[in-house]
PDB file of C-alpha atoms in Angstrom:
ATOM      1  CA  UNK A  28       0.000   0.000   0.000  1.00 44.00           C
ATOM      2  CA  UNK A  29       1.502   3.363  -1.017  1.00 54.00           C
ATOM      3  CA  UNK A  30       1.823   6.200   1.497  1.00 58.00           C
ATOM      4  CA  UNK A  31      -1.164   8.167   0.136  1.00 55.00           C
ATOM      5  CA  UNK A  32      -3.468   5.166   0.143  1.00 50.00           C
ATOM      6  CA  UNK A  33      -2.416   4.428   3.714  1.00 55.00           C
ATOM      7  CA  UNK A  34      -3.018   8.038   4.766  1.00 57.00           C
ATOM      8  CA  UNK A  35      -6.557   8.061   3.337  1.00 48.00           C
ATOM      9  CA  UNK A  36      -7.477   4.728   4.918  1.00 45.00           C
ATOM     10  CA  UNK A  37      -6.207   5.842   8.339  1.00 55.00           C
ATOM     11  CA  UNK A  38      -8.335   8.997   8.635  1.00 62.00           C
ATOM     12  CA  UNK A  39     -11.967   9.905   8.092  1.00 63.00           C
ATOM     13  CA  UNK A  40     -11.025  13.027   6.151  1.00 61.00           C
ATOM     14  CA  UNK A  41      -7.456  13.952   5.234  1.00 53.00           C
ATOM     15  CA  UNK A  42      -7.838  17.549   3.985  1.00 56.00           C
ATOM     16  CA  UNK A  43     -11.037  18.783   5.593  1.00 57.00           C
ATOM     17  CA  UNK A  44     -14.428  19.270   3.980  1.00 68.00           C
ATOM     18  CA  UNK A  45     -14.575  22.960   3.036  1.00 83.00           C
ATOM     19  CA  UNK A  46     -13.615  24.189  -0.417  1.00 92.00           C
ATOM     20  CA  UNK A  47     -10.655  26.556  -0.669  1.00 93.00           C
ATOM     21  CA  UNK A  48     -11.786  30.085   0.197  1.00 93.00           C
ATOM     22  CA  UNK A  49     -10.269  31.597  -2.945  1.00 96.00           C
ATOM     23  CA  UNK A  50     -12.223  29.192  -5.144  1.00 97.00           C
ATOM     24  CA  UNK A  51     -15.423  30.104  -3.334  1.00 97.00           C
ATOM     25  CA  UNK A  52     -14.691  33.830  -3.665  1.00 97.00           C
ATOM     26  CA  UNK A  53     -14.015  33.671  -7.410  1.00 97.00           C
ATOM     27  CA  UNK A  54     -16.527  30.968  -8.369  1.00 97.00           C
ATOM     28  CA  UNK A  55     -18.803  33.641  -9.869  1.00 97.00           C
ATOM     29  CA  UNK A  56     -16.313  34.001 -12.734  1.00 97.00           C
ATOM     30  CA  UNK A  57     -17.600  30.679 -14.078  1.00 98.00           C
ATOM     31  CA  UNK A  58     -20.734  30.568 -16.221  1.00 97.00           C
ATOM     32  CA  UNK A  59     -23.521  27.994 -16.190  1.00 96.00           C
ATOM     33  CA  UNK A  60     -22.324  24.786 -17.786  1.00 96.00           C
ATOM     34  CA  UNK A  61     -18.607  25.597 -17.502  1.00 98.00           C
ATOM     35  CA  UNK A  62     -16.593  22.427 -16.929  1.00 98.00           C
ATOM     36  CA  UNK A  63     -14.217  21.843 -14.011  1.00 98.00           C
ATOM     37  CA  UNK A  64     -11.302  19.418 -13.640  1.00 98.00           C
ATOM     38  CA  UNK A  65      -9.861  18.720 -10.183  1.00 98.00           C
ATOM     39  CA  UNK A  66      -6.469  16.996 -10.433  1.00 98.00           C
ATOM     40  CA  UNK A  67      -5.495  15.335  -7.167  1.00 95.00           C
ATOM     41  CA  UNK A  68      -8.954  15.949  -5.738  1.00 94.00           C
ATOM     42  CA  UNK A  69      -8.538  13.903  -2.530  1.00 90.00           C
ATOM     43  CA  UNK A  70     -11.959  13.317  -1.015  1.00 90.00           C
ATOM     44  CA  UNK A  71     -13.361  15.959  -3.335  1.00 92.00           C
ATOM     45  CA  UNK A  72     -13.940  19.017  -1.141  1.00 93.00           C
ATOM     46  CA  UNK A  73     -13.391  21.441  -4.053  1.00 96.00           C
ATOM     47  CA  UNK A  74     -14.927  19.188  -6.680  1.00 96.00           C
ATOM     48  CA  UNK A  75     -18.118  18.723  -4.643  1.00 94.00           C
ATOM     49  CA  UNK A  76     -18.469  22.478  -4.234  1.00 96.00           C
ATOM     50  CA  UNK A  77     -18.562  23.092  -7.977  1.00 97.00           C
ATOM     51  CA  UNK A  78     -20.677  20.032  -8.721  1.00 96.00           C
ATOM     52  CA  UNK A  79     -23.233  21.286  -6.199  1.00 95.00           C
ATOM     53  CA  UNK A  80     -23.360  24.562  -8.141  1.00 96.00           C
ATOM     54  CA  UNK A  81     -24.332  22.606 -11.246  1.00 96.00           C
ATOM     55  CA  UNK A  82     -21.008  22.475 -13.069  1.00 98.00           C
ATOM     56  CA  UNK A  83     -19.924  19.310 -14.897  1.00 98.00           C
ATOM     57  CA  UNK A  84     -16.964  18.164 -12.779  1.00 97.00           C
ATOM     58  CA  UNK A  85     -14.295  15.512 -13.276  1.00 97.00           C
ATOM     59  CA  UNK A  86     -12.165  14.604 -10.272  1.00 97.00           C
ATOM     60  CA  UNK A  87      -8.960  12.567 -10.523  1.00 97.00           C
ATOM     61  CA  UNK A  88      -6.868  11.070  -7.744  1.00 94.00           C
ATOM     62  CA  UNK A  89      -4.182   8.403  -7.427  1.00 91.00           C
ATOM     63  CA  UNK A  90      -5.773   6.962  -4.281  1.00 89.00           C
ATOM     64  CA  UNK A  91      -8.669   4.561  -4.777  1.00 89.00           C
ATOM     65  CA  UNK A  92      -9.577   5.115  -1.110  1.00 87.00           C
ATOM     66  CA  UNK A  93      -9.910   8.867  -1.692  1.00 87.00           C
ATOM     67  CA  UNK A  94     -12.004   8.377  -4.831  1.00 91.00           C
ATOM     68  CA  UNK A  95     -14.247   5.878  -3.039  1.00 90.00           C
ATOM     69  CA  UNK A  96     -14.822   8.333  -0.204  1.00 88.00           C
ATOM     70  CA  UNK A  97     -15.486  11.130  -2.664  1.00 88.00           C
ATOM     71  CA  UNK A  98     -18.219   9.016  -4.235  1.00 88.00           C
ATOM     72  CA  UNK A  99     -19.745   8.210  -0.862  1.00 88.00           C
ATOM     73  CA  UNK A 100     -19.821  11.885   0.107  1.00 87.00           C
ATOM     74  CA  UNK A 101     -21.441  12.686  -3.226  1.00 89.00           C
ATOM     75  CA  UNK A 102     -24.183  10.112  -2.657  1.00 90.00           C
ATOM     76  CA  UNK A 103     -24.824  11.448   0.850  1.00 89.00           C
ATOM     77  CA  UNK A 104     -25.117  15.017  -0.409  1.00 87.00           C
ATOM     78  CA  UNK A 105     -26.926  14.222  -3.660  1.00 90.00           C
ATOM     79  CA  UNK A 106     -24.105  15.602  -5.830  1.00 91.00           C
ATOM     80  CA  UNK A 107     -23.062  13.910  -9.067  1.00 91.00           C
ATOM     81  CA  UNK A 108     -19.612  14.124 -10.682  1.00 94.00           C
ATOM     82  CA  UNK A 109     -17.221  11.946 -12.641  1.00 96.00           C
ATOM     83  CA  UNK A 110     -14.470  10.381 -10.521  1.00 95.00           C
ATOM     84  CA  UNK A 111     -11.385   8.641 -11.886  1.00 96.00           C
ATOM     85  CA  UNK A 112      -8.568   6.724 -10.186  1.00 95.00           C
ATOM     86  CA  UNK A 113      -5.401   7.713 -12.047  1.00 96.00           C
ATOM     87  CA  UNK A 114      -1.864   9.031 -11.683  1.00 94.00           C
ATOM     88  CA  UNK A 115      -2.197  12.684 -12.691  1.00 96.00           C
ATOM     89  CA  UNK A 116       1.254  12.589 -14.307  1.00 95.00           C
ATOM     90  CA  UNK A 117      -0.198  10.061 -16.765  1.00 95.00           C
ATOM     91  CA  UNK A 118      -3.812  11.218 -16.955  1.00 96.00           C
ATOM     92  CA  UNK A 119      -4.626  12.613 -20.432  1.00 96.00           C
ATOM     93  CA  UNK A 120      -6.130  16.089 -20.126  1.00 97.00           C
ATOM     94  CA  UNK A 121      -8.277  16.870 -23.160  1.00 97.00           C
ATOM     95  CA  UNK A 122      -7.100  20.058 -24.841  1.00 97.00           C
ATOM     96  CA  UNK A 123      -9.246  23.211 -24.750  1.00 97.00           C
ATOM     97  CA  UNK A 124     -11.904  21.530 -22.602  1.00 97.00           C
ATOM     98  CA  UNK A 125     -12.072  23.070 -19.130  1.00 98.00           C
ATOM     99  CA  UNK A 126     -13.010  26.449 -17.704  1.00 98.00           C
ATOM    100  CA  UNK A 127     -11.342  25.723 -14.359  1.00 98.00           C
ATOM    101  CA  UNK A 128      -8.567  23.288 -13.486  1.00 98.00           C
ATOM    102  CA  UNK A 129      -7.776  22.831  -9.792  1.00 98.00           C
ATOM    103  CA  UNK A 130      -4.394  21.749  -8.405  1.00 98.00           C
ATOM    104  CA  UNK A 131      -4.860  22.220  -4.669  1.00 96.00           C
ATOM    105  CA  UNK A 132      -2.299  20.746  -2.270  1.00 92.00           C
ATOM    106  CA  UNK A 133      -1.009  18.542  -5.078  1.00 95.00           C
ATOM    107  CA  UNK A 134       2.035  19.916  -6.892  1.00 97.00           C
ATOM    108  CA  UNK A 135       4.219  20.017  -3.777  1.00 96.00           C
ATOM    109  CA  UNK A 136       4.383  16.221  -3.790  1.00 93.00           C
ATOM    110  CA  UNK A 137       6.114  15.756  -7.155  1.00 95.00           C
ATOM    111  CA  UNK A 138       9.574  16.049  -8.657  1.00 96.00           C
ATOM    112  CA  UNK A 139      10.074  19.335 -10.603  1.00 96.00           C
ATOM    113  CA  UNK A 140      10.074  17.468 -13.941  1.00 96.00           C
ATOM    114  CA  UNK A 141       6.659  16.020 -13.108  1.00 97.00           C
ATOM    115  CA  UNK A 142       5.398  19.389 -11.870  1.00 97.00           C
ATOM    116  CA  UNK A 143       6.312  20.941 -15.213  1.00 97.00           C
ATOM    117  CA  UNK A 144       4.491  18.208 -17.158  1.00 97.00           C
ATOM    118  CA  UNK A 145       1.370  18.481 -15.015  1.00 98.00           C
ATOM    119  CA  UNK A 146       1.188  22.270 -15.350  1.00 98.00           C
ATOM    120  CA  UNK A 147       1.719  22.164 -19.114  1.00 98.00           C
ATOM    121  CA  UNK A 148      -1.078  19.589 -19.435  1.00 97.00           C
ATOM    122  CA  UNK A 149      -3.355  21.803 -17.379  1.00 98.00           C
ATOM    123  CA  UNK A 150      -2.561  24.837 -19.527  1.00 98.00           C
ATOM    124  CA  UNK A 151      -3.340  22.894 -22.709  1.00 97.00           C
ATOM    125  CA  UNK A 152      -6.641  21.765 -21.199  1.00 98.00           C
ATOM    126  CA  UNK A 153      -7.990  25.308 -20.733  1.00 98.00           C
ATOM    127  CA  UNK A 154     -10.508  27.026 -22.934  1.00 98.00           C
ATOM    128  CA  UNK A 155      -9.856  30.699 -23.703  1.00 96.00           C
ATOM    129  CA  UNK A 156     -10.728  32.570 -20.529  1.00 97.00           C
ATOM    130  CA  UNK A 157     -10.264  29.397 -18.483  1.00 98.00           C
ATOM    131  CA  UNK A 158      -8.568  29.468 -15.099  1.00 98.00           C
ATOM    132  CA  UNK A 159      -6.025  27.396 -13.198  1.00 98.00           C
ATOM    133  CA  UNK A 160      -6.008  27.420  -9.390  1.00 98.00           C
ATOM    134  CA  UNK A 161      -2.920  26.254  -7.499  1.00 98.00           C
ATOM    135  CA  UNK A 162      -2.316  25.963  -3.781  1.00 96.00           C
ATOM    136  CA  UNK A 163       1.124  24.721  -2.739  1.00 97.00           C
ATOM    137  CA  UNK A 164       3.757  24.939  -0.004  1.00 96.00           C
ATOM    138  CA  UNK A 165       6.195  27.844   0.041  1.00 96.00           C
ATOM    139  CA  UNK A 166       9.618  27.875   1.646  1.00 96.00           C
ATOM    140  CA  UNK A 167       8.326  29.393   4.872  1.00 94.00           C
ATOM    141  CA  UNK A 168       6.509  26.131   5.553  1.00 95.00           C
ATOM    142  CA  UNK A 169       7.931  24.478   8.708  1.00 94.00           C
ATOM    143  CA  UNK A 170       8.422  21.270   6.721  1.00 93.00           C
ATOM    144  CA  UNK A 171      11.069  23.004   4.589  1.00 95.00           C
ATOM    145  CA  UNK A 172      13.481  23.293   7.513  1.00 94.00           C
ATOM    146  CA  UNK A 173      12.703  19.745   8.646  1.00 93.00           C
ATOM    147  CA  UNK A 174      13.441  18.336   5.210  1.00 94.00           C
ATOM    148  CA  UNK A 175      16.661  20.340   4.945  1.00 93.00           C
ATOM    149  CA  UNK A 176      17.861  18.432   8.006  1.00 92.00           C
ATOM    150  CA  UNK A 177      16.406  14.997   7.325  1.00 89.00           C
ATOM    151  CA  UNK A 178      15.992  14.480   3.571  1.00 94.00           C
ATOM    152  CA  UNK A 179      18.141  14.524   0.448  1.00 95.00           C
ATOM    153  CA  UNK A 180      18.042  17.782  -1.517  1.00 95.00           C
ATOM    154  CA  UNK A 181      17.672  16.931  -5.201  1.00 94.00           C
ATOM    155  CA  UNK A 182      16.874  20.329  -6.696  1.00 91.00           C
ATOM    156  CA  UNK A 183      16.196  23.907  -5.605  1.00 90.00           C
ATOM    157  CA  UNK A 184      13.344  23.585  -3.137  1.00 95.00           C
ATOM    158  CA  UNK A 185      12.965  19.825  -3.691  1.00 96.00           C
ATOM    159  CA  UNK A 186      13.755  16.971  -1.308  1.00 97.00           C
ATOM    160  CA  UNK A 187      13.611  13.191  -1.612  1.00 95.00           C
ATOM    161  CA  UNK A 188      12.308  11.336   1.437  1.00 92.00           C
ATOM    162  CA  UNK A 189      13.751   7.840   1.307  1.00 90.00           C
ATOM    163  CA  UNK A 190      11.620   6.476   4.144  1.00 85.00           C
ATOM    164  CA  UNK A 191       8.415   6.649   2.103  1.00 84.00           C
ATOM    165  CA  UNK A 192       9.978   7.037  -1.374  1.00 88.00           C
ATOM    166  CA  UNK A 193       8.391  10.432  -2.036  1.00 90.00           C
ATOM    167  CA  UNK A 194       9.384  13.917  -3.145  1.00 94.00           C
ATOM    168  CA  UNK A 195       8.328  17.194  -1.577  1.00 95.00           C
ATOM    169  CA  UNK A 196       8.745  20.544  -3.317  1.00 97.00           C
ATOM    170  CA  UNK A 197       8.494  24.065  -1.880  1.00 97.00           C
ATOM    171  CA  UNK A 198       7.664  26.866  -4.325  1.00 97.00           C
ATOM    172  CA  UNK A 199       8.395  30.549  -4.572  1.00 96.00           C
ATOM    173  CA  UNK A 200       5.999  32.962  -6.267  1.00 96.00           C
ATOM    174  CA  UNK A 201       8.432  33.479  -9.124  1.00 96.00           C
ATOM    175  CA  UNK A 202       8.908  29.748  -9.678  1.00 95.00           C
ATOM    176  CA  UNK A 203       5.167  29.357 -10.185  1.00 96.00           C
ATOM    177  CA  UNK A 204       4.566  32.498 -12.198  1.00 97.00           C
ATOM    178  CA  UNK A 205       7.219  31.560 -14.770  1.00 97.00           C
ATOM    179  CA  UNK A 206       4.825  28.879 -16.071  1.00 97.00           C
ATOM    180  CA  UNK A 207       2.106  31.429 -16.798  1.00 98.00           C
ATOM    181  CA  UNK A 208       3.624  34.108 -18.998  1.00 96.00           C
ATOM    182  CA  UNK A 209       0.827  35.901 -20.811  1.00 95.00           C
ATOM    183  CA  UNK A 210      -1.864  34.861 -18.322  1.00 98.00           C
ATOM    184  CA  UNK A 211      -3.942  37.286 -16.271  1.00 97.00           C
ATOM    185  CA  UNK A 212      -2.976  36.882 -12.618  1.00 98.00           C
ATOM    186  CA  UNK A 213      -6.190  37.145 -10.590  1.00 98.00           C
ATOM    187  CA  UNK A 214      -4.787  36.033  -7.223  1.00 98.00           C
ATOM    188  CA  UNK A 215      -1.203  35.690  -6.016  1.00 97.00           C
ATOM    189  CA  UNK A 216      -0.687  35.282  -2.269  1.00 96.00           C
ATOM    190  CA  UNK A 217       2.194  34.157  -0.085  1.00 94.00           C
ATOM    191  CA  UNK A 218       1.112  33.447   3.489  1.00 91.00           C
ATOM    192  CA  UNK A 219       1.820  31.665   6.744  1.00 90.00           C
ATOM    193  CA  UNK A 220      -1.261  30.305   8.438  1.00 83.00           C
ATOM    194  CA  UNK A 221      -2.594  28.008  11.123  1.00 80.00           C
ATOM    195  CA  UNK A 222      -4.325  25.026   9.517  1.00 76.00           C
ATOM    196  CA  UNK A 223      -7.427  23.865  11.397  1.00 73.00           C
ATOM    197  CA  UNK A 224      -8.916  21.760   8.589  1.00 68.00           C
ATOM    198  CA  UNK A 225      -7.433  18.361   9.482  1.00 66.00           C
ATOM    199  CA  UNK A 226      -5.551  16.677  12.312  1.00 70.00           C
ATOM    200  CA  UNK A 227      -4.035  18.677  15.143  1.00 78.00           C
ATOM    201  CA  UNK A 228      -3.687  22.434  14.509  1.00 80.00           C
ATOM    202  CA  UNK A 229      -0.438  23.089  12.630  1.00 78.00           C
ATOM    203  CA  UNK A 230       1.135  25.799  10.496  1.00 86.00           C
ATOM    204  CA  UNK A 231       1.821  25.928   6.760  1.00 90.00           C
ATOM    205  CA  UNK A 232       3.525  28.343   4.438  1.00 93.00           C
ATOM    206  CA  UNK A 233       1.163  28.597   1.470  1.00 96.00           C
ATOM    207  CA  UNK A 234       1.221  30.056  -2.029  1.00 97.00           C
ATOM    208  CA  UNK A 235      -2.103  30.534  -3.800  1.00 97.00           C
ATOM    209  CA  UNK A 236      -2.313  31.347  -7.489  1.00 98.00           C
ATOM    210  CA  UNK A 237      -5.346  31.865  -9.704  1.00 98.00           C
ATOM    211  CA  UNK A 238      -4.593  32.698 -13.329  1.00 98.00           C
ATOM    212  CA  UNK A 239      -6.784  33.146 -16.400  1.00 98.00           C
ATOM    213  CA  UNK A 240      -5.894  32.296 -20.004  1.00 97.00           C
ATOM    214  CA  UNK A 241      -6.041  35.289 -22.328  1.00 92.00           C
ATOM    215  CA  UNK A 242      -7.231  35.317 -25.907  1.00 79.00           C
ATOM    216  CA  UNK A 243      -4.660  34.901 -28.648  1.00 64.00           C
TER     217      UNK A 243
END
């Protein structure tokens, strides 16, 4: 059992149940019928929010336990969406198909080469005027200092954790923005906050980015 599958089986809800506040705040930018893709959806907290608003939603996650729970929550709340068990590095994103693509608490857990491929796939999947939302760890996150001491540094901001055979990456604003030249930047925040959504209260350094694809 991989580390993510184990984590989802060992808790009732790994990431909390409330959609990201920025997505709620800017959800009015979507029109009726606009499609949403949530890559690395977990138990579906963001995906359920948009499905409940009537948007066609596809949610993808590597963990079958997370996808199963997402479906159960959907049944309980009467919300329908498409759910797929897949590795998002391999999942084929249809080009020019989505008005919003969500990558929330996902990209920090990949090698930089994989991060680049995922972001480029997301960009190709947007319609004109479509948006990408990213939430990821920055280098003020307490885990950055811990990994500097206890993990192997493989790239700028990236560490390999041999114990569970995983990568963790910490972004800067510039390292994210360089992927989105020519996009409208709607939200760009760099913060340090107390996380009360899951487990014991703990702090994270967080970057949030919401960008919109321009015409031409």
